[in-house]
Tab-separated table of C-alpha atoms and ligand atoms in Angstrom:
chain	number	residue	atom	x	y	z
B	1	MET	CA	0.000	0.000	0.000
B	2	SER	CA	2.373	2.690	-1.094
B	3	ALA	CA	1.064	6.050	-0.063
B	4	ALA	CA	2.323	9.568	-0.557
B	5	PHE	CA	4.038	10.140	2.742
B	6	THR	CA	4.566	13.679	3.942
B	7	GLU	CA	7.634	15.241	5.477
B	8	ARG	CA	5.871	15.014	8.856
B	9	ASP	CA	5.265	11.280	8.324
B	10	ARG	CA	8.942	10.759	7.596
B	11	TRP	CA	10.009	12.777	10.593
B	12	ALA	CA	7.654	10.939	12.966
B	13	MET	CA	8.657	7.500	11.671
B	14	SER	CA	12.362	8.380	11.957
B	15	ALA	CA	11.725	9.307	15.566
B	16	ALA	CA	9.861	6.023	16.123
B	17	LEU	CA	12.782	4.054	14.639
B	18	GLY	CA	15.131	5.872	17.020
B	19	LEU	CA	12.911	4.889	19.960
B	20	ALA	CA	12.814	1.274	18.778
B	21	ARG	CA	16.601	1.123	18.812
B	22	ARG	CA	16.560	1.710	22.567
B	23	GLY	CA	15.099	-1.732	23.138
B	24	LEU	CA	17.660	-3.716	21.140
B	25	GLY	CA	19.248	-6.361	23.341
B	26	GLN	CA	16.598	-5.964	26.054
B	27	VAL	CA	13.396	-7.362	24.601
B	28	TRP	CA	14.092	-10.885	23.287
B	29	PRO	CA	12.236	-12.974	22.168
B	30	ASN	CA	10.173	-9.990	21.025
B	31	PRO	CA	11.061	-7.422	18.381
B	32	SER	CA	11.981	-3.945	19.534
B	33	VAL	CA	9.284	-1.603	18.298
B	34	GLY	CA	8.912	2.179	18.518
B	35	CYS	CA	5.722	4.231	18.404
B	36	VAL	CA	5.047	7.957	18.050
B	37	ILE	CA	1.521	9.343	18.286
B	38	LEU	CA	0.602	12.710	16.800
B	39	ASP	CA	-2.682	14.302	17.822
B	40	ALA	CA	-5.292	15.470	15.298
B	41	ASP	CA	-3.361	18.737	14.854
B	42	GLY	CA	-0.056	16.976	14.190
B	43	ALA	CA	1.589	17.697	17.553
B	44	VAL	CA	3.452	14.945	19.419
B	45	ALA	CA	1.072	13.409	21.956
B	46	GLY	CA	2.980	10.298	23.064
B	47	ARG	CA	6.049	8.184	22.470
B	48	GLY	CA	6.792	4.619	23.466
B	49	TRP	CA	9.023	1.640	22.832
B	50	THR	CA	8.974	-2.043	23.703
B	51	GLN	CA	9.929	-2.454	27.355
B	52	PRO	CA	12.620	-4.768	28.807
B	53	GLY	CA	11.559	-8.399	28.553
B	54	GLY	CA	9.374	-7.578	25.539
B	55	ARG	CA	6.309	-6.080	27.277
B	56	PRO	CA	4.489	-3.764	27.420
B	57	HIS	CA	4.514	-3.227	23.685
B	58	ALA	CA	5.459	0.120	22.150
B	59	GLU	CA	1.894	1.139	21.268
B	60	THR	CA	0.615	0.580	24.819
B	61	GLU	CA	3.368	2.788	26.177
B	62	ALA	CA	2.731	5.608	23.689
B	63	LEU	CA	-1.062	5.462	24.130
B	64	LYS	CA	-0.682	5.639	27.895
B	65	ARG	CA	1.202	8.921	27.529
B	66	ALA	CA	-1.068	10.346	24.824
B	67	GLY	CA	-4.289	9.720	26.759
B	68	ALA	CA	-7.284	11.516	25.238
B	69	ALA	CA	-5.016	13.377	22.780
B	70	ALA	CA	-4.748	10.194	20.684
B	71	ARG	CA	-8.379	10.571	19.515
B	72	GLY	CA	-8.417	11.432	15.812
B	73	GLY	CA	-4.614	11.278	15.698
B	74	THR	CA	-2.005	9.275	13.783
B	75	ALA	CA	0.084	6.414	15.184
B	76	TYR	CA	3.515	5.729	13.671
B	77	VAL	CA	4.603	2.185	14.521
B	78	THR	CA	7.867	0.593	13.315
B	79	LEU	CA	6.292	-2.869	12.900
B	80	GLU	CA	2.761	-4.089	12.240
B	81	PRO	CA	0.770	-3.861	15.506
B	82	CYS	CA	0.010	-7.224	17.068
B	83	ASN	CA	-3.461	-8.692	16.810
B	84	HIS	CA	-3.261	-11.614	19.225
B	85	HIS	CA	-4.227	-12.014	22.852
B	86	GLY	CA	-1.030	-12.571	24.798
B	87	ARG	CA	-0.742	-11.541	28.419
B	88	THR	CA	-2.365	-8.286	27.317
B	89	PRO	CA	-5.038	-7.511	24.700
B	90	PRO	CA	-3.776	-6.851	21.162
B	91	CYS	CA	-2.311	-3.460	20.242
B	92	THR	CA	-4.821	-3.225	17.381
B	93	GLU	CA	-7.636	-3.093	19.939
B	94	ALA	CA	-5.791	-0.566	22.064
B	95	LEU	CA	-5.283	1.709	19.026
B	96	MET	CA	-8.952	1.386	18.067
B	97	ALA	CA	-10.151	2.040	21.612
B	98	ALA	CA	-8.017	5.179	21.791
B	99	GLY	CA	-9.669	6.500	18.624
B	100	ILE	CA	-6.580	6.539	16.376
B	101	ALA	CA	-7.736	7.662	12.916
B	102	ARG	CA	-4.646	6.766	10.880
B	103	LEU	CA	-1.851	4.226	11.232
B	104	VAL	CA	1.469	4.646	9.411
B	105	SER	CA	3.671	1.559	9.563
B	106	THR	CA	6.571	-0.213	7.859
B	107	ILE	CA	6.434	-3.982	7.332
B	108	GLU	CA	4.272	-6.922	8.347
B	109	ASP	CA	5.098	-8.738	11.567
B	110	PRO	CA	6.214	-12.266	10.487
B	111	ASP	CA	4.808	-13.790	13.684
B	112	PRO	CA	2.180	-16.252	12.345
B	113	ARG	CA	-0.301	-14.854	14.879
B	114	VAL	CA	-0.040	-11.446	13.194
B	115	CYS	CA	1.221	-11.618	9.578
B	116	GLY	CA	-0.976	-8.941	8.024
B	117	ALA	CA	-3.937	-9.547	10.326
B	118	GLY	CA	-3.068	-6.494	12.410
B	119	PHE	CA	-3.274	-4.130	9.426
B	120	GLU	CA	-6.448	-5.850	8.189
B	121	ARG	CA	-8.178	-5.587	11.541
B	122	LEU	CA	-7.529	-1.840	11.741
B	123	ARG	CA	-8.677	-1.263	8.156
B	124	GLN	CA	-11.904	-3.083	8.875
B	125	ALA	CA	-12.421	-0.836	11.864
B	126	GLY	CA	-12.199	2.194	9.575
B	127	VAL	CA	-8.657	3.260	10.444
B	128	THR	CA	-6.638	4.601	7.483
B	129	VAL	CA	-3.661	2.230	7.250
B	130	GLU	CA	-0.584	3.154	5.216
B	131	THR	CA	2.421	0.849	5.219
B	132	GLY	CA	5.887	0.599	3.672
B	133	LEU	CA	7.399	3.790	5.075
B	134	PHE	CA	11.137	3.197	5.726
B	135	ALA	CA	10.570	-0.535	5.223
B	136	ASP	CA	14.297	-1.242	4.667
B	137	GLN	CA	15.257	0.533	7.864
B	138	ALA	CA	12.570	-1.316	9.796
B	139	ARG	CA	13.782	-4.648	8.404
B	140	ARG	CA	17.311	-3.787	9.361
B	141	LEU	CA	16.336	-2.751	12.853
B	142	ASN	CA	14.429	-5.998	13.248
B	143	GLU	CA	17.076	-8.201	11.636
B	144	GLY	CA	17.315	-10.266	14.812
B	145	PHE	CA	13.587	-10.915	15.051
B	146	LEU	CA	13.290	-11.505	11.283
B	147	THR	CA	16.310	-13.853	11.144
B	148	ARG	CA	14.838	-15.956	13.925
B	149	ALA	CA	11.439	-15.987	12.203
B	150	SER	CA	12.756	-17.025	8.775
B	151	ARG	CA	16.027	-18.894	9.488
B	152	GLY	CA	15.166	-20.305	12.894
B	153	ARG	CA	18.322	-18.908	14.469
B	154	PRO	CA	19.447	-15.578	15.903
B	155	PHE	CA	21.171	-12.894	13.839
B	156	VAL	CA	24.948	-13.350	14.308
B	157	ALA	CA	27.391	-10.422	14.410
B	158	LEU	CA	31.073	-11.336	14.603
B	159	LYS	CA	33.325	-8.714	16.161
B	160	THR	CA	37.084	-8.793	16.021
B	161	ALA	CA	39.837	-6.309	16.875
B	162	THR	CA	43.128	-6.735	15.061
B	163	SER	CA	46.363	-5.154	13.980
B	164	LEU	CA	46.534	-3.896	10.402
B	165	ASP	CA	47.791	-7.330	9.387
B	166	GLY	CA	44.859	-9.138	10.982
B	167	LYS	CA	46.505	-10.411	14.186
B	168	ILE	CA	44.815	-10.509	17.589
B	169	ALA	CA	47.916	-11.135	19.745
B	170	LEU	CA	51.690	-11.385	19.709
B	171	ALA	CA	53.204	-14.871	19.482
B	172	ASN	CA	53.710	-14.751	23.277
B	173	GLY	CA	49.984	-14.208	23.766
B	174	GLU	CA	50.069	-10.501	24.710
B	175	SER	CA	46.845	-9.013	23.383
B	176	GLN	CA	45.844	-6.136	25.682
B	177	TRP	CA	45.270	-3.807	24.063
B	178	ILE	CA	45.489	-3.798	20.306
B	179	THR	CA	42.734	-1.266	19.700
B	180	GLY	CA	42.202	1.862	21.801
B	181	PRO	CA	39.461	2.866	24.255
B	182	GLU	CA	37.094	4.226	21.586
B	183	ALA	CA	37.012	0.935	19.686
B	184	ARG	CA	36.539	-0.949	22.944
B	185	GLN	CA	33.591	1.294	23.812
B	186	TYR	CA	32.145	0.500	20.409
B	187	ALA	CA	32.313	-3.189	21.354
B	188	HIS	CA	30.529	-2.495	24.647
B	189	ARG	CA	27.819	-0.633	22.750
B	190	MET	CA	27.463	-3.716	20.523
B	191	ARG	CA	27.088	-5.854	23.635
B	192	ALA	CA	24.347	-3.511	24.858
B	193	GLU	CA	22.383	-4.058	21.638
B	194	SER	CA	22.850	-7.853	21.703
B	195	ASP	CA	20.725	-10.446	23.479
B	196	ALA	CA	23.818	-12.574	24.073
B	197	VAL	CA	27.594	-12.498	23.707
B	198	MET	CA	29.275	-15.730	22.646
B	199	VAL	CA	32.885	-16.923	23.027
B	200	GLY	CA	34.758	-20.179	22.515
B	201	SER	CA	36.057	-22.018	25.555
B	202	GLY	CA	39.694	-21.204	24.644
B	203	THR	CA	38.996	-17.493	24.905
B	204	ALA	CA	37.037	-18.060	28.119
B	205	ARG	CA	40.059	-19.810	29.616
B	206	GLN	CA	42.841	-17.580	28.334
B	207	ASP	CA	41.251	-14.151	28.745
B	208	ASP	CA	38.925	-14.873	31.700
B	209	PRO	CA	36.565	-12.218	30.279
B	210	SER	CA	33.538	-10.754	32.079
B	211	LEU	CA	31.651	-10.069	28.844
B	212	THR	CA	29.433	-7.605	30.667
B	213	CYS	CA	28.428	-4.269	29.214
B	214	ARG	CA	30.330	-1.489	30.925
B	215	LEU	CA	29.523	1.934	29.507
B	216	PRO	CA	29.137	5.249	31.342
B	217	GLY	CA	25.439	5.719	32.114
B	218	TYR	CA	24.461	2.222	31.034
B	219	ASP	CA	22.503	0.462	33.750
B	220	ALA	CA	20.402	-2.129	31.907
B	221	PRO	CA	21.138	-5.829	32.437
B	222	SER	CA	24.073	-7.243	30.466
B	223	PRO	CA	23.434	-9.766	27.708
B	224	VAL	CA	23.462	-13.515	28.310
B	225	ARG	CA	27.026	-14.889	28.170
B	226	ILE	CA	27.428	-18.032	26.093
B	227	VAL	CA	30.465	-20.318	26.082
B	228	VAL	CA	30.896	-22.902	23.347
B	229	ALA	CA	32.803	-25.802	24.939
B	230	SER	CA	33.660	-28.866	22.900
B	231	ASP	CA	35.030	-31.211	25.606
B	232	PRO	CA	35.236	-31.554	29.397
B	233	ASP	CA	38.786	-30.163	29.413
B	234	ALA	CA	37.289	-26.984	28.022
B	235	ALA	CA	34.920	-26.524	30.942
B	236	VAL	CA	34.669	-23.028	32.379
B	237	ALA	CA	37.079	-22.700	35.350
B	238	ARG	CA	35.450	-22.766	38.778
B	239	ASP	CA	36.726	-19.278	39.592
B	240	ALA	CA	36.139	-17.762	36.129
B	241	ASN	CA	34.581	-14.310	35.870
B	242	LEU	CA	31.890	-15.886	33.710
B	243	ARG	CA	30.585	-17.599	36.862
B	244	ASP	CA	30.333	-14.353	38.855
B	245	GLY	CA	26.565	-13.971	38.438
B	246	ALA	CA	26.888	-10.485	36.902
B	247	ALA	CA	24.814	-11.841	34.004
B	248	GLU	CA	23.486	-15.285	33.067
B	249	THR	CA	26.025	-17.694	31.573
B	250	TRP	CA	24.921	-20.530	29.296
B	251	LEU	CA	27.097	-23.391	28.115
B	252	ILE	CA	26.818	-25.061	24.732
B	253	CYS	CA	28.371	-28.525	24.830
B	254	PRO	CA	28.342	-31.807	22.875
B	255	ALA	CA	25.270	-33.894	23.659
B	256	ASP	CA	27.172	-37.197	23.878
B	257	ILE	CA	29.699	-35.886	26.405
B	258	GLN	CA	26.984	-34.215	28.394
B	259	ALA	CA	25.108	-37.537	28.509
B	260	ALA	CA	28.231	-39.479	29.604
B	261	HIS	CA	29.402	-36.922	32.190
B	262	PRO	CA	26.270	-35.064	33.237
B	263	ASP	CA	28.055	-32.974	35.854
B	264	TRP	CA	31.099	-31.739	33.905
B	265	ALA	CA	29.483	-28.478	33.074
B	266	ALA	CA	27.871	-28.028	36.451
B	267	GLY	CA	28.834	-25.673	39.219
B	268	PRO	CA	27.859	-22.194	40.263
B	269	GLY	CA	27.106	-19.461	37.807
B	270	ILE	CA	26.052	-21.583	34.820
B	271	ALA	CA	22.345	-20.909	34.376
B	272	GLU	CA	21.785	-23.311	31.498
B	273	THR	CA	23.541	-26.116	29.667
B	274	LEU	CA	22.464	-26.663	26.069
B	275	PRO	CA	23.591	-30.045	24.693
B	276	VAL	CA	24.066	-29.997	20.909
B	277	PRO	CA	24.935	-32.851	18.490
B	278	VAL	CA	28.382	-33.132	16.903
B	279	ASP	CA	28.762	-33.084	13.123
B	280	GLY	CA	30.391	-35.691	10.861
B	281	ARG	CA	33.878	-34.414	11.725
B	282	GLY	CA	33.313	-34.764	15.449
B	283	LYS	CA	32.894	-31.013	15.899
B	284	LEU	CA	30.032	-29.255	17.612
B	285	ASP	CA	27.291	-28.639	15.079
B	286	LEU	CA	27.094	-24.840	15.275
B	287	ALA	CA	24.039	-24.609	13.051
B	288	ALA	CA	22.249	-26.851	15.560
B	289	ALA	CA	23.637	-24.768	18.420
B	290	LEU	CA	22.253	-21.561	16.937
B	291	LYS	CA	18.902	-23.262	16.318
B	292	ARG	CA	18.827	-24.147	20.019
B	293	LEU	CA	19.504	-20.509	20.874
B	294	GLY	CA	16.709	-19.461	18.522
B	295	GLU	CA	14.323	-21.878	20.243
B	296	ARG	CA	15.421	-20.390	23.550
B	297	GLY	CA	14.290	-17.003	22.249
B	298	LEU	CA	17.533	-15.225	21.376
B	299	THR	CA	17.347	-12.928	18.361
B	300	ARG	CA	20.727	-11.117	18.339
B	301	VAL	CA	24.010	-12.845	19.179
B	302	MET	CA	27.398	-11.140	19.136
B	303	VAL	CA	30.475	-13.360	18.792
B	304	GLU	CA	33.627	-12.048	20.458
B	305	GLY	CA	36.243	-14.756	19.920
B	306	GLY	CA	38.357	-16.547	19.433
B	307	GLY	CA	39.744	-17.463	16.038
B	308	ALA	CA	38.614	-21.085	16.075
B	309	LEU	CA	34.966	-20.269	16.851
B	310	ALA	CA	35.027	-17.490	14.240
B	311	ALA	CA	36.402	-19.883	11.621
B	312	SER	CA	33.799	-22.551	12.428
B	313	LEU	CA	30.952	-20.050	12.133
B	314	LEU	CA	32.310	-18.673	8.861
B	315	ARG	CA	32.770	-22.165	7.440
B	316	ALA	CA	29.148	-22.963	8.255
B	317	ASP	CA	28.008	-19.653	6.695
B	318	LEU	CA	26.419	-18.559	9.963
B	319	VAL	CA	27.789	-15.004	10.164
B	320	ASP	CA	25.416	-12.191	9.210
B	321	GLU	CA	27.575	-9.194	9.971
B	322	LEU	CA	31.305	-8.594	10.563
B	323	HIS	CA	32.520	-5.715	12.735
B	324	TRP	CA	36.250	-5.495	12.159
B	325	ALA	CA	38.190	-3.024	14.303
B	326	ARG	CA	41.716	-2.346	13.026
B	327	ALA	CA	44.517	-0.567	14.851
B	328	PRO	CA	47.467	1.086	13.093
B	329	LYS	CA	49.856	-1.533	14.448
B	330	ILE	CA	51.719	-4.237	12.585
B	331	ILE	CA	52.439	-7.452	14.441
B	332	GLY	CA	53.976	-9.704	11.804
B	333	ALA	CA	53.532	-13.255	10.622
B	334	GLU	CA	54.230	-14.920	13.959
B	335	GLY	CA	51.245	-13.143	15.581
B	336	LEU	CA	48.000	-14.949	16.331
B	337	PRO	CA	45.542	-14.695	13.402
B	338	ALA	CA	41.999	-13.402	14.017
B	339	ILE	CA	40.425	-16.264	12.085
B	340	GLY	CA	41.483	-19.915	12.332
B	341	GLY	CA	42.063	-22.148	9.302
B	342	LEU	CA	39.318	-22.306	6.698
B	343	GLU	CA	40.842	-24.752	4.216
B	344	ARG	CA	39.754	-22.716	1.237
B	345	ALA	CA	40.863	-24.181	-2.094
B	346	ARG	CA	39.596	-21.381	-4.287
B	347	LEU	CA	39.414	-17.630	-3.827
B	348	ALA	CA	35.809	-17.584	-4.952
B	349	GLN	CA	34.906	-19.489	-1.779
B	350	SER	CA	36.034	-16.546	0.309
B	351	GLU	CA	33.527	-14.110	-1.125
B	352	GLY	CA	30.397	-13.356	0.765
B	353	PHE	CA	30.577	-10.026	2.577
B	354	ARG	CA	29.855	-6.497	1.427
B	355	LEU	CA	31.344	-3.363	2.938
B	356	ASP	CA	28.528	-1.459	4.638
B	357	ARG	CA	30.289	1.384	6.474
B	358	VAL	CA	33.607	2.459	7.967
B	359	LEU	CA	33.873	4.472	11.184
B	360	GLY	CA	36.938	6.244	12.484
B	361	LEU	CA	37.277	5.618	16.223
B	362	GLY	CA	40.212	7.417	17.814
B	363	ALA	CA	43.382	6.011	16.271
B	364	ASP	CA	41.481	2.991	14.956
B	365	GLU	CA	38.792	2.233	12.397
B	366	VAL	CA	35.847	-0.153	12.447
B	367	ALA	CA	34.624	-1.576	9.154
B	368	VAL	CA	31.185	-3.183	9.104
B	369	TYR	CA	30.426	-5.838	6.499
B	370	THR	CA	27.076	-7.520	5.878
B	371	ARG	CA	26.470	-10.925	4.349
B	372	ARG	CA	25.716	-11.075	0.620
B	373	ASP	CA	22.048	-11.890	1.227
B	374	PRO	CA	21.066	-9.871	4.296
B	375	ILE	CA	17.592	-10.465	5.638
B	376	TRP	CA	16.668	-6.818	5.171
B	377	ARG	CA	17.349	-6.670	1.445
B	378	GLY	CA	13.955	-7.775	0.154
Y	401	LIG	C1	3.672	-4.895	18.839
Y	401	LIG	N1	4.405	-3.979	19.537
Y	401	LIG	O1	6.140	-3.410	20.813
Y	401	LIG	C2	6.040	-5.623	20.020
Y	401	LIG	C3	5.284	-6.561	19.252
Y	401	LIG	O2	4.104	-12.376	23.912
Y	401	LIG	P1	3.481	-11.053	23.541
Y	401	LIG	O3	2.016	-10.978	23.853
Y	401	LIG	O4	4.250	-9.889	24.097
Y	401	LIG	O5	3.577	-10.939	21.964
Y	401	LIG	C4	4.802	-11.095	21.317
Y	401	LIG	C5	4.627	-10.824	19.858
Y	401	LIG	O6	4.183	-9.489	19.672
Y	401	LIG	C6	5.915	-10.927	19.076
Y	401	LIG	O7	6.145	-12.227	18.599
Y	401	LIG	C7	5.643	-9.973	17.927
Y	401	LIG	O8	4.822	-10.597	16.976
Y	401	LIG	C8	4.829	-8.883	18.592
Y	401	LIG	N2	5.710	-7.821	19.098
Y	401	LIG	N3	4.136	-6.132	18.659
Y	401	LIG	O9	2.575	-4.585	18.361
Y	401	LIG	C9	5.544	-4.290	20.146
Y	401	LIG	N4	7.181	-5.982	20.640
Y	402	LIG	ZN1	1.345	-5.388	20.513
């Protein structure tokens, strides 16, 4: 339903998209939605976004603030309003009850309980419904929710920080710090917008990371911490920071080992153990692991290391976005490479990412690459 959108429509929807971004990382398994309500005269009457844990929905929040001013007004919502009875009545009914005259929205909600029915319900009630405004931006904002809906797994962003020649440490293991404070803050901001942060067990052992989100002024809960451990020797140390309770830690481990030694992954600070089958080569099946995470509700996973986990994800074509921070340092051939062996026989096999943007961050740069077939491109 392409409509002639006005400058005011574009402004209000941009604002709603900005509000929606606030919920990223906080609302799984739900999408993060933003809503702006203009009254009948076009003045802002209410704003809202999906609240931590996924409820209340954005529309409920905005309507609460708008009160009687919503009557005869326009609602700008960054995703189709829901039309199902969950713990609360559907947003369609709330919009109708408030007397909204016009709805401007972006794309359909792929949730089978909604899927166009939200728009239809409002139209039947006499609301003017116009969709498709900033659809690409809305898809991109919801890439986690959409990836889970269509691929059954969370959206995966791989972040690495290297020297100019792609190394993450000296041969002696020294790795702190290759990039400067600005690039590290960028990584913390990525954590804030992720439902979970994932590392391999080697990184968990060597770096003893906290993986929490530490940013000035940031006080929301940190993402779930996930360790991929392939054998009992790789278990998370009893005194590891990942067991400190500062955020939930989940362990992905091979189903057969878990069955044979049910307590190897136990101990304080591990909230969940997710057994996953091994593939034909005896390695953890990462596609199955991500499916498990999708079933568990995660929509956005950030991968922070190390090289072996990165290589396994790349080999299985499970990386949606690469965030590559590069410092103006040169380490040399004996340094530790960012990505483990990939056994490529032909250069053509190594294609697959497109440069999306480059940011200068202090002395460093971060280049963001998206996969060749991102979920948001049609
Ligand atoms: C909206 N506005 O802000 C969000 C929506 O379990 P429930 O009842 O919270 O419903 C979850 C579903 O609602 C979710 O799968 C998605 O379809 C929709 N999310 N809808 O109108 C919102 N977060
Ligand atoms: Zn809703």
